[in-house]
XYZ file of C-alpha atoms in Angstrom:
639
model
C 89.174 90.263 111.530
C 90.853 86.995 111.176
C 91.538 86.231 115.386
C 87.657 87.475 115.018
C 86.804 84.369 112.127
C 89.374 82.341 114.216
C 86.882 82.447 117.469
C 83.843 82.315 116.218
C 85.135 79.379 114.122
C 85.943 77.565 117.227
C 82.594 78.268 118.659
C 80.527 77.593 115.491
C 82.334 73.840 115.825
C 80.984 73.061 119.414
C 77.628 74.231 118.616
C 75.278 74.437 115.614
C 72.989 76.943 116.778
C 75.618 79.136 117.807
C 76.161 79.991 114.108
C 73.193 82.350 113.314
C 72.629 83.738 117.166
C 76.973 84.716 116.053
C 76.296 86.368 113.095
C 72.588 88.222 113.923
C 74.997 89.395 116.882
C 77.534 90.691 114.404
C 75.145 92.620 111.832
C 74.155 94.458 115.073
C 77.646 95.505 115.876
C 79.263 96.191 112.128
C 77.438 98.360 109.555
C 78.393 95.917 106.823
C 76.584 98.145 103.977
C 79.623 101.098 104.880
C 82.129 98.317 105.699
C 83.121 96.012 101.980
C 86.099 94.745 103.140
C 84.427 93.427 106.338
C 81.451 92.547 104.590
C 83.456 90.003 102.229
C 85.633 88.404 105.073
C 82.264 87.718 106.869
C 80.458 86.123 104.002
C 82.768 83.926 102.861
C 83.717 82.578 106.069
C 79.729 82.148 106.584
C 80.082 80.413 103.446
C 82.571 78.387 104.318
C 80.628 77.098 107.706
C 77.386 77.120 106.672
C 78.385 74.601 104.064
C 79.930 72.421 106.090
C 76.808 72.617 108.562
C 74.689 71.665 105.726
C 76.005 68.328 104.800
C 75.627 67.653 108.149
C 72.038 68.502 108.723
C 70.935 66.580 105.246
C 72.445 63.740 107.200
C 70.424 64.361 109.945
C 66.515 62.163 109.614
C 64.103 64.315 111.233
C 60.546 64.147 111.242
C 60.243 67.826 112.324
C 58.985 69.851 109.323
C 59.267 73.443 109.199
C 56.412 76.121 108.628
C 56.821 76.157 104.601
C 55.844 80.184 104.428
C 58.434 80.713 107.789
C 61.512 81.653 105.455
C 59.169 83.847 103.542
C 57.634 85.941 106.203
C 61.286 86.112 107.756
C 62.835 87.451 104.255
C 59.716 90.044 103.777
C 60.652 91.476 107.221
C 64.902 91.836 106.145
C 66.292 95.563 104.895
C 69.412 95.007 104.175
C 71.312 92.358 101.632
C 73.288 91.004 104.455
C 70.412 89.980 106.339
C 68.803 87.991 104.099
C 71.989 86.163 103.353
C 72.137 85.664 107.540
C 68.486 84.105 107.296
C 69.183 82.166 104.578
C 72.046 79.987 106.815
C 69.605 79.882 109.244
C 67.153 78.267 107.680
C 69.397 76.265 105.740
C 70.473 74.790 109.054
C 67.348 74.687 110.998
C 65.659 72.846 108.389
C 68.123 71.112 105.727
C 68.435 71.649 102.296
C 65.464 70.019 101.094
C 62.897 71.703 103.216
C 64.309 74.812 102.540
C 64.276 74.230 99.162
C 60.504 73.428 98.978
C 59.598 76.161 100.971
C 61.585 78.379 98.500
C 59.418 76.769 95.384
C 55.994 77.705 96.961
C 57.345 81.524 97.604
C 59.011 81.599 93.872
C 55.462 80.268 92.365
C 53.542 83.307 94.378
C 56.167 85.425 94.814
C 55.735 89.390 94.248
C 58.463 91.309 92.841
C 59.777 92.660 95.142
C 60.123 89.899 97.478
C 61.648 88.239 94.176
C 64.555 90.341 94.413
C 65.467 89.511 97.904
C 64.881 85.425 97.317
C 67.420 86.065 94.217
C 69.973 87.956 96.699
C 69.661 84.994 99.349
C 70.059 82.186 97.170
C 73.689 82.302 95.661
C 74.008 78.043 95.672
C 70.369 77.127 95.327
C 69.620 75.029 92.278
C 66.271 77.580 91.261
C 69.026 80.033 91.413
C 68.746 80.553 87.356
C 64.808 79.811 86.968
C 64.661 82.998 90.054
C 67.558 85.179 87.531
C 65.577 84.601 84.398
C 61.799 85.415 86.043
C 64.044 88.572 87.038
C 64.555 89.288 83.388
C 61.655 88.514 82.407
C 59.835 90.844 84.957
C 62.605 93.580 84.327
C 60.221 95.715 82.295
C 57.318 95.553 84.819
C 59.790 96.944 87.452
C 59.895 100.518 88.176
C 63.555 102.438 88.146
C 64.160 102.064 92.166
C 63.763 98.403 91.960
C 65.538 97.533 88.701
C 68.487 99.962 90.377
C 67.712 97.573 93.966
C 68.033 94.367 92.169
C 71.266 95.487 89.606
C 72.836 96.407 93.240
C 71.958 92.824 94.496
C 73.100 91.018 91.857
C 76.431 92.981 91.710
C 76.816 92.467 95.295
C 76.171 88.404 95.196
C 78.293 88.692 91.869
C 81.813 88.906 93.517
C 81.063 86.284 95.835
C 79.817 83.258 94.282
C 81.602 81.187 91.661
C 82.179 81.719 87.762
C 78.758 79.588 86.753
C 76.639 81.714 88.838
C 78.438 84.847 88.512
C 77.976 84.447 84.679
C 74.253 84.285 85.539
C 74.395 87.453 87.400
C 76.425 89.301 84.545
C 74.098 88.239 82.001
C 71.339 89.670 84.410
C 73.044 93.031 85.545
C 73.522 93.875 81.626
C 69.960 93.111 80.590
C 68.981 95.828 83.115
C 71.309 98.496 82.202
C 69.606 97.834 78.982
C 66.254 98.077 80.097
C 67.232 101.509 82.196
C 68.921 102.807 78.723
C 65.458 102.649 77.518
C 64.123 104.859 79.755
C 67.179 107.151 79.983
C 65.068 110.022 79.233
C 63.369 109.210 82.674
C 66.423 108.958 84.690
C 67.119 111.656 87.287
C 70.644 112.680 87.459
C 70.940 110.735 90.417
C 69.976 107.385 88.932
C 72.328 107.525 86.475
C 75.229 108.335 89.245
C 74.050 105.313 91.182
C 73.837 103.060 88.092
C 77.716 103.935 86.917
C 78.742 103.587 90.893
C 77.318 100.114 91.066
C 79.512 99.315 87.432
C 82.472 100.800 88.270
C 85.170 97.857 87.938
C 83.297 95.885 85.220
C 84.534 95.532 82.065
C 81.025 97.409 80.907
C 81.877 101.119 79.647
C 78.136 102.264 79.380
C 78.547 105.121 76.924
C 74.986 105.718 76.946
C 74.583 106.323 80.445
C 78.030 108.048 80.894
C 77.387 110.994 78.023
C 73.523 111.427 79.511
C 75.177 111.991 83.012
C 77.626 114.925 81.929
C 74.819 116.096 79.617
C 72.917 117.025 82.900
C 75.624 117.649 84.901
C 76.951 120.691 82.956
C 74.179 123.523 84.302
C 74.697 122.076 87.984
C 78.778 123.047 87.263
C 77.227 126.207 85.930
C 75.084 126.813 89.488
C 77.710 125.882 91.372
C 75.725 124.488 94.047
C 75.345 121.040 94.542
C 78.861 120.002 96.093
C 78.459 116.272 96.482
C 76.721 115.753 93.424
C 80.156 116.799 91.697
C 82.230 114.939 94.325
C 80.833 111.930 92.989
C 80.943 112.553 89.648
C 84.210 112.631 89.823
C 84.974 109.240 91.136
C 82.375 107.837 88.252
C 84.512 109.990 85.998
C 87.497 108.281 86.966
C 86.327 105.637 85.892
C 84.332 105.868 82.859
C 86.247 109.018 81.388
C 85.208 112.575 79.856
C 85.741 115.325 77.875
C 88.426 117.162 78.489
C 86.534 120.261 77.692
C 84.267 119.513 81.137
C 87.024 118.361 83.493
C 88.230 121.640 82.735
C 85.070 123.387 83.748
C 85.143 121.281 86.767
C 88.579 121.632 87.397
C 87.830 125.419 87.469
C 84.693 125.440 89.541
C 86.419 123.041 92.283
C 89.927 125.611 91.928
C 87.035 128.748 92.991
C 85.109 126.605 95.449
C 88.320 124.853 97.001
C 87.718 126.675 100.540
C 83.959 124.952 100.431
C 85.153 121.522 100.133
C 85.838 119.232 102.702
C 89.454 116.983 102.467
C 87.012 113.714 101.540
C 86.503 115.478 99.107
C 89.276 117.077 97.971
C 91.318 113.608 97.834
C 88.515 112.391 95.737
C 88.874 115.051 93.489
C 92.577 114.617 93.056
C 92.355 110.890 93.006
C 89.882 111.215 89.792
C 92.587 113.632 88.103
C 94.579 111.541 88.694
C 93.102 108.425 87.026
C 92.100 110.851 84.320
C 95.908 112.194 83.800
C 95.198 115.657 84.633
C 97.983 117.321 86.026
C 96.429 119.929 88.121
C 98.893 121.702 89.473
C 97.373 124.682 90.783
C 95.191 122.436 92.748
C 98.117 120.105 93.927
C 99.816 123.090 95.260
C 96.242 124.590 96.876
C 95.920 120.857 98.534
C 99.641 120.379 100.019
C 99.127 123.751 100.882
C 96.117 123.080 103.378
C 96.881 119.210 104.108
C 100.243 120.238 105.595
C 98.230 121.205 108.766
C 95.546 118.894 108.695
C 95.505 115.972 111.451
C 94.969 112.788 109.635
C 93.321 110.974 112.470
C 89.862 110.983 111.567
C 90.383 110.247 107.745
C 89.874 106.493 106.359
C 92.905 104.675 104.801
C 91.690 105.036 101.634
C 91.291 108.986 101.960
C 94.842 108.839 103.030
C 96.323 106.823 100.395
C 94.185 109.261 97.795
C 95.941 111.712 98.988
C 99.307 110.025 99.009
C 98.404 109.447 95.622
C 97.120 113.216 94.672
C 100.975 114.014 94.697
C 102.779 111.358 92.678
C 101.731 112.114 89.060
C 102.663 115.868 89.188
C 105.939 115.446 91.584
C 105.748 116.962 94.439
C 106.920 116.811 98.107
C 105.280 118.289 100.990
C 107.721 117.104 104.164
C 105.290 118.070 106.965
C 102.253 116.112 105.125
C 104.242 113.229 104.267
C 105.749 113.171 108.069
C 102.022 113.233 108.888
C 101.061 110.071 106.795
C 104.051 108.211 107.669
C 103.185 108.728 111.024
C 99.574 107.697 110.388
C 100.489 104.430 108.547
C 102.794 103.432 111.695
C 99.890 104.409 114.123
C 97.169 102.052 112.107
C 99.407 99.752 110.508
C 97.910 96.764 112.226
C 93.947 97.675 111.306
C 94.872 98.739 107.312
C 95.064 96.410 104.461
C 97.757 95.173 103.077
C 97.124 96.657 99.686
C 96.787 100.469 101.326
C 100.163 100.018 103.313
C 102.096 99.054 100.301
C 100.585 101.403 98.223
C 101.180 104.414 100.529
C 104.726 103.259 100.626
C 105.468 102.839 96.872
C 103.760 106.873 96.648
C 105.834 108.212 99.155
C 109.178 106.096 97.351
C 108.191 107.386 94.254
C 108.324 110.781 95.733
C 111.842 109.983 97.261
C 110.615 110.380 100.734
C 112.200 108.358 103.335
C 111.155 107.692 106.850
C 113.404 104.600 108.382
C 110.315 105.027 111.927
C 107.972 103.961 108.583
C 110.567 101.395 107.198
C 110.764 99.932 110.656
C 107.746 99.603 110.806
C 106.926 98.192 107.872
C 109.228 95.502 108.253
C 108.057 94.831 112.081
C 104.555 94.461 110.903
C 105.759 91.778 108.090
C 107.874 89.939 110.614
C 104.397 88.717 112.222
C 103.317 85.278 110.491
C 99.955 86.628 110.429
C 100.851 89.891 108.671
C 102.867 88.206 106.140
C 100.134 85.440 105.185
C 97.719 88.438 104.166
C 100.278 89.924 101.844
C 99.684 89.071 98.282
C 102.936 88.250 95.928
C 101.773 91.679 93.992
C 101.719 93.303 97.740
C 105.425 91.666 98.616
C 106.679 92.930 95.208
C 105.484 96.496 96.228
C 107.247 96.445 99.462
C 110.261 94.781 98.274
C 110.170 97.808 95.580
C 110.261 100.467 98.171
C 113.225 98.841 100.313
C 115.249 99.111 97.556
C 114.319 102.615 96.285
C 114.826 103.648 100.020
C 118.450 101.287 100.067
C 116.647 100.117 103.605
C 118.210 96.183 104.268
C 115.389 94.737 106.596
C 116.332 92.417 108.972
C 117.838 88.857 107.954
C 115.040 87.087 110.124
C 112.039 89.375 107.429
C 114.557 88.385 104.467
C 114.504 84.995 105.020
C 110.908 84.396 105.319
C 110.337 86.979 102.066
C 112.548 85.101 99.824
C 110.372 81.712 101.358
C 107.447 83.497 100.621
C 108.793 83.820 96.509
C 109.871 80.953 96.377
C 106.646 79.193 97.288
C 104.984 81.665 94.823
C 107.254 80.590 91.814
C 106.353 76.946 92.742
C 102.505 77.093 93.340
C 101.087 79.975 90.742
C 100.576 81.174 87.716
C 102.160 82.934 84.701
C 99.826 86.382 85.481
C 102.182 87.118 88.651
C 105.378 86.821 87.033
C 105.901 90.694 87.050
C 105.495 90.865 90.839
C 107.899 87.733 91.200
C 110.424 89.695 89.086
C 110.450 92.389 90.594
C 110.910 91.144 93.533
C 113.853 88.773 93.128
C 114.989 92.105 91.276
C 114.597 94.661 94.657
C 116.227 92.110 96.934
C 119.526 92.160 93.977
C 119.656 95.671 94.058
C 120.097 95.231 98.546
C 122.768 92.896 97.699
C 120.669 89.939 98.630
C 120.902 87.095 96.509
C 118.205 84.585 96.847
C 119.645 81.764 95.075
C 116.694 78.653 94.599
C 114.410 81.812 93.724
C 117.055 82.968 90.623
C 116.894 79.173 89.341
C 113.679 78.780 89.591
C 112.713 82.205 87.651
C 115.388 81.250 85.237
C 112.807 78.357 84.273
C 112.680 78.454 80.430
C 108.842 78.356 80.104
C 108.927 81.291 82.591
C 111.475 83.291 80.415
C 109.941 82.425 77.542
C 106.650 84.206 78.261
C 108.439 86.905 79.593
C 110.144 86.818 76.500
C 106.946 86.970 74.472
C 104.396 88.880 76.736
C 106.842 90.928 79.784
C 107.008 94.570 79.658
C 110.319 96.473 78.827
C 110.312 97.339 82.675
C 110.233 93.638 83.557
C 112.231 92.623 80.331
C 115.573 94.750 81.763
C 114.801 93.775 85.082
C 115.409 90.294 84.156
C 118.680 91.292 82.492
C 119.878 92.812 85.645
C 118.830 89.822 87.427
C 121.172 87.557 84.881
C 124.195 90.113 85.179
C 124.222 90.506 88.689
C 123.977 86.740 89.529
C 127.006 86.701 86.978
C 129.220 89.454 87.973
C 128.527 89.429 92.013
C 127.947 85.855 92.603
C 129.951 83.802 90.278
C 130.914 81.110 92.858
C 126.718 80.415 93.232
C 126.931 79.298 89.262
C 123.243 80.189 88.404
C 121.424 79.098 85.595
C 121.018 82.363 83.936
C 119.611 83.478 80.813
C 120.217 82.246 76.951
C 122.183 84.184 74.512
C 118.897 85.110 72.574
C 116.437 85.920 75.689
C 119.799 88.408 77.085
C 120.074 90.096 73.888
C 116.572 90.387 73.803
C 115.850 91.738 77.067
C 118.805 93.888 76.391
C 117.354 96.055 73.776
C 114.685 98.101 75.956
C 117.805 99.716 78.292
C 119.718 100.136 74.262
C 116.875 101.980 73.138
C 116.702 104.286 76.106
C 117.942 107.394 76.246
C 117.932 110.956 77.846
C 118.804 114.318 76.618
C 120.980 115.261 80.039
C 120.105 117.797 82.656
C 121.140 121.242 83.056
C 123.274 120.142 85.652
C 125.122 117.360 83.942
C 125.628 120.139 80.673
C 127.110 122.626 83.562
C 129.664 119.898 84.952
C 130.577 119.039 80.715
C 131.043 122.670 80.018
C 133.654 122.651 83.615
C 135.303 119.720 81.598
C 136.174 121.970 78.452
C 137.413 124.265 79.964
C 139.650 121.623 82.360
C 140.897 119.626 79.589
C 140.624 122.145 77.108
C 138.758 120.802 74.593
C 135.335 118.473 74.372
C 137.164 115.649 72.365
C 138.277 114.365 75.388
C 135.091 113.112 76.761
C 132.166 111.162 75.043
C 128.761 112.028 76.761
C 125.694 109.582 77.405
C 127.695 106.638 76.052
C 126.197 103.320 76.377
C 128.377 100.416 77.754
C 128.296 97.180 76.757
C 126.040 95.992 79.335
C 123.257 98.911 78.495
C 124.114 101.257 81.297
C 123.973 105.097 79.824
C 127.180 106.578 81.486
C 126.875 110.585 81.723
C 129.914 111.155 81.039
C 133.038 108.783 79.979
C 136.521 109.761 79.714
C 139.852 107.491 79.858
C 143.273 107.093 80.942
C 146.586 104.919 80.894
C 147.244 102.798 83.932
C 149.787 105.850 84.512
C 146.633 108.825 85.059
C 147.387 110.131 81.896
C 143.862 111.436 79.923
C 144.096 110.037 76.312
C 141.087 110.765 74.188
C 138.656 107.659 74.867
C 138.380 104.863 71.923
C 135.408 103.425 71.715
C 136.034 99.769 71.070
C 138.161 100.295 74.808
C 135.007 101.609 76.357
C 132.159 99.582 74.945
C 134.658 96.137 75.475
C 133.182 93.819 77.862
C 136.346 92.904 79.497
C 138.309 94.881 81.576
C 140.969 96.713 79.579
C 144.672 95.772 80.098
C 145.934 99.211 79.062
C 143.961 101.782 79.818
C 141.160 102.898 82.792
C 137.646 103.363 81.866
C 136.078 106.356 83.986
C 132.070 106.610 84.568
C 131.706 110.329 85.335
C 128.056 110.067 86.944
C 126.505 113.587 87.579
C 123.683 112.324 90.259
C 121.391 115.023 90.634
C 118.356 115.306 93.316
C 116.498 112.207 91.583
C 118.944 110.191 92.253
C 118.658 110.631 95.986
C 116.361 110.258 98.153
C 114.309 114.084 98.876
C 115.247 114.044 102.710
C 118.806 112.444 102.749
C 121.959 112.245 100.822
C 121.688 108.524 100.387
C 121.239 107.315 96.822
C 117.995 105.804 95.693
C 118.287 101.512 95.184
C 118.879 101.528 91.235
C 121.680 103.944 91.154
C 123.446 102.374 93.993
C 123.185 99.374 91.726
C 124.104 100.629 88.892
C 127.330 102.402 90.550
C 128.347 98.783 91.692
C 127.902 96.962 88.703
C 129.966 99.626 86.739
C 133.059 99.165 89.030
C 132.533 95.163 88.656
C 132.423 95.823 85.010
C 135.886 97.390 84.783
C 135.067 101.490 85.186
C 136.105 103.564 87.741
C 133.505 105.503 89.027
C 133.634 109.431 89.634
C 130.299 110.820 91.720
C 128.933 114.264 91.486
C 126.512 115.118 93.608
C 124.426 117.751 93.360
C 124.760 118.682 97.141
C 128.127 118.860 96.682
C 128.064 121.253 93.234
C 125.861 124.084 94.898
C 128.415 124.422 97.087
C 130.941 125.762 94.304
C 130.405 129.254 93.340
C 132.987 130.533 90.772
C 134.464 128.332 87.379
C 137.405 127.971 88.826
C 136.210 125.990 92.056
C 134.271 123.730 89.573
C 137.505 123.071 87.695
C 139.892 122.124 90.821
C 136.755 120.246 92.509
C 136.378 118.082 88.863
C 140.057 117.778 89.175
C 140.736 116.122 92.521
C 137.771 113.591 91.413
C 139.103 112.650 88.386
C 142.925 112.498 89.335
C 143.066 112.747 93.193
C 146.073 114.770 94.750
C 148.581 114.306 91.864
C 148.872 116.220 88.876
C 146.652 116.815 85.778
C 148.627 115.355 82.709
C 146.600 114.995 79.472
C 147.776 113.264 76.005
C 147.851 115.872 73.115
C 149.808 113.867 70.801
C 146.693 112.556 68.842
């Protein structure tokens, strides 16, 4: 799409008329009505140019009038939003402002209803714009429910592309007709109502009224069990708008019964809505990896693929063959999908602990591109930056570098509301030992800590701490800013206050303890260091290997101890790998090498490594050689 605006760009700058004959041509070829993303990239680069043409042609003294009813009779003749917009340019060009503008005043003063709602669709910047949305108010209770639900899809159409004056217009406009169709809500098939909440979903506007009519009438059809894509899109209006969880139930069990019927559209719909609605689902999860494993993705959308990505992350659960499948996909199409779908089809699959370095590649390949990059949004960087470091996949320094430009410009140029993003970032590209220094600084900016300070999430809050202590303990000779006293102990307190009751694993590999040492006192479980890191299990010894029963102003110290050597006993177990590898997910690496830098020595146990030990005893000598290597066990009983 862009080398597309890029072209006809060049074109549209050699010749005037060029401009509609372009974009007539490219209605023909694009169904923009099916086609939102293309839609928007078109209109504001018409926008764009058709501006610029404009100041021209005022300049321009003609003495050629235009036909003053030739706009109208053109605009009667248009069926689709997009053309009218098209045929406004036109005549915006072909006759200046002015004309236009008087032509448009003669068809407002006779205009018909109906012909009202395209003018008020094709005039986004003209200055009748709010005389033609009040006459539409005005008129809303003479309209009949297809054209009050024509003109509310208008208005929300022009809505996202003009600016905030206007757009409050349009808001004020779009409500006043829900209101008006509330009125008649007796009236309303079951269908209107489904096409109003489609056309709302993504305001800020709940519409309870509307909402509770819908499942009011939808409940016999879940009864009947017959009309399939009336319920598919219920769901996705459910989504959005909520439900009792008394009827997602029924539906959940009418769709579990019917599963066979439904197409796999529709069945990552489905799943998508549970999600968003935090059902779990997990017969239906199971039915759906189940019968995606052997689907072929090809002919799905990107968005039907990353619902589906999606249908598996809130319930865990990891399907190889289907993941293979959409990794393979996103590699395939990479260069046609948005940026938003790529990243968020990467962050599922990471969340899932599924690695696929062909993907990673790929990824970064596709960022490497100037192009590529430019598109990517700080939030969409973040994302990315997120999964590199979940997957412990370095990209290449020539990617790096122009990433960590990429922040840095960010810091610099925007606003507070994509701090998070910027965070997490810096905090992804720590955690692959990459340190970009000017980015660190300029995050450690006090206003910038201070709202995070005030307003950041614990997430972001301990990020920022692990920000501060790696710049500290890994790259002392780089002498970064870093944080205040108050904002560390502050962002501190969200990793203090979290804890975990331990896994059956890490009990099994305590129990193998006792009975090695003979005795529990020996050991303190979950402690928390100084530096908020929850070590499973902590034990220590002299500088000589002997076990002496750990003191806890020696463990929690911040400095290394003299005396004695601090031992993190860290029982990983499968979530702290990745599912199809025995490398360790981003944040435990991390946390691993920040332990050793803060004085512990630290003792792995994989799980991989436990299932292969079948009898007590094998778990004792196996905890023995990791603790104290070839040489003997000796153990302090004195105190």
């Amino acid at each position: 799409m862009n080398q597309l605006q890029r072209i006809i760009g060049r074109i549209a700058r050699y010749s005037y008329n060029s401009l509609p004959k372009i974009t007539f041509n490219l209605s023909s070829i694009y169904n923009y009505d099916n086609n939102p993303r293309l839609q928007g990239h078109l209109l504001k680069w018409q926008r764009y140019y058709a501006n610029t043409l404009l100041k021209e042609a005022d300049n321009n003294d003609t003495n050629t009038k235009p036909n003053s009813l030739a706009p109208f009779e053109d605009i009667k003749k248009c069926k689709t939003v997009i053309s009218v917009l098209n045929l406004f340019f036109k005549y915006q060009y072909r006759y200046g402002c002015s004309d236009v503008i008087a032509s448009l005043d003669q068809i407002y003063a006779n205009a018909s209803r109906t012909s009202s709602l395209r003018i008020v669709t094709a005039l986004p910047n003209n200055p009748k714009f709010n005389l033609l949305c009040d006459f539409a108010k005005r008129k809303a209770g003479h309209f009949n429910t297809d054209e009050l639900l024509q003109l509310l899809k208008c208005a929300l159409k022009i809505q996202s592309l003009i600016g905030d004056t206007l757009s409050a217009q349009l808001g004020q406009l779009s409500n006043h007709i829900i209101l008006t169709l509330e009125r008649r809500i007796e009236s309303l098939t079951i269908l209107d109502l489904l096409v109003i909440l489609e056309l709302k979903i993504g305001s800020r506007l709940k519409l309870k009224v509307i909402n509770e009519q819908l499942v009011n009438m939808l409940i016999p059809i879940i009864h009947e069990g017959k009309d399939v894509q009336l319920l598919m899109r219920s769901f996705t209006v459910f989504a959005h708008y909520g439900i009792k969880s008394s009827v997602v139930g029924k539906l959940e069990s009418w769709i579990a019964n019917h599963f066979n019927e439904l197409s796999i559209e529709q069945i990552c719909d489905v799943c998508n809505a549970f999600h968003r609605l935090n059902r779990r689902c997990p017969e239906l999860r199971e039915m759906l990896g189940q019968r995606a494993a052997h689907l072929d993705l090809d002919g799905l959308s990107e968005e039907h693929v990353l619902s589906l990505m999606r249908s598996f992350t809130y319930r865990p659960l990891v399907v190889e063959d289907l993941f293979e499948k959409i990794s393979n996909y996103v590699i395939k199409n990479i260069n046609n999908m948005s940026t938003y779908s790529v990243s968020q089809i990467a962050r599922a699959l990471s969340s899932l602990r599924y690695y696929n370095k062909d993907l990673a590649d790929a990824i970064g390949l596709h960022l490497t591109d100037k192009g590529a990059l430019y598109e990517f949004s700080i939030q969409s960087i973040g994302d990315i930056l997120y999964v590199f470091a979940r997957w412990n996949h370095l990209p290449e320094p020539a990617l790096l570098r122009k990433l960590i430009s990429k922040i840095e410009y960010y810091i610099k140029s925007t606003p507070n509301m994509i701090i998070p993003p910027i965070v997490t970032s810096i905090w992804s590209l720590i955690i692959l030992d990459t340190f970009p220094h000017r980015a660190i600084n300029a995050l450690f900016n006090e206003k910038i800590v201070s709202e995070i300070h005030s307003f950041g999430t614990g997430a972001i809050q301990v990020q920022m701490f692990q920000i501060d202590l790696a710049a500290k303990l890994e790259r002392p000779e780089l002498q970064l800013q870093g944080l205040s006293h108050s904002h560390r102990n502050h962002f501190l307190k969200p990793l203090k206050k979290f804890s975990t009751k331990g896994s059956v694993f890490q009990h099994n590999v305590q129990r193998t303890l006792e009975y090695l040492f003979d005795g529990s006192h020996y050991y303190w479980k979950e402690f928390k260091t100084a530096y908020g890191y929850s070590v499973d299990l902590a034990i220590m010894t002299d500088l000589n290997n002997v076990l002496q029963e750990p003191k806890v102003n020696v463990l929690r110290s911040k400095n290394k101890p003299t005396h004695y050597k601090r031992i993190a006993i860290e029982v990983d177990g499968p979530y702290h790998f990745l599912h199809n590898s025995t490398k360790l997910i981003g944040e435990s690496k991390m946390k691993h090498r920040q332990l050793r830098l803060l004085g512990w020595t630290v003792v792995q146990v994989p799980y991989f490594d436990w299932e292969e030990l079948n009898t007590d005893d094998e778990r004792k000598q196996y905890m023995k050689r990791k603790i104290f290597g070839d040489g003997p066990m000796n153990i302090n009983r004195e105190n």
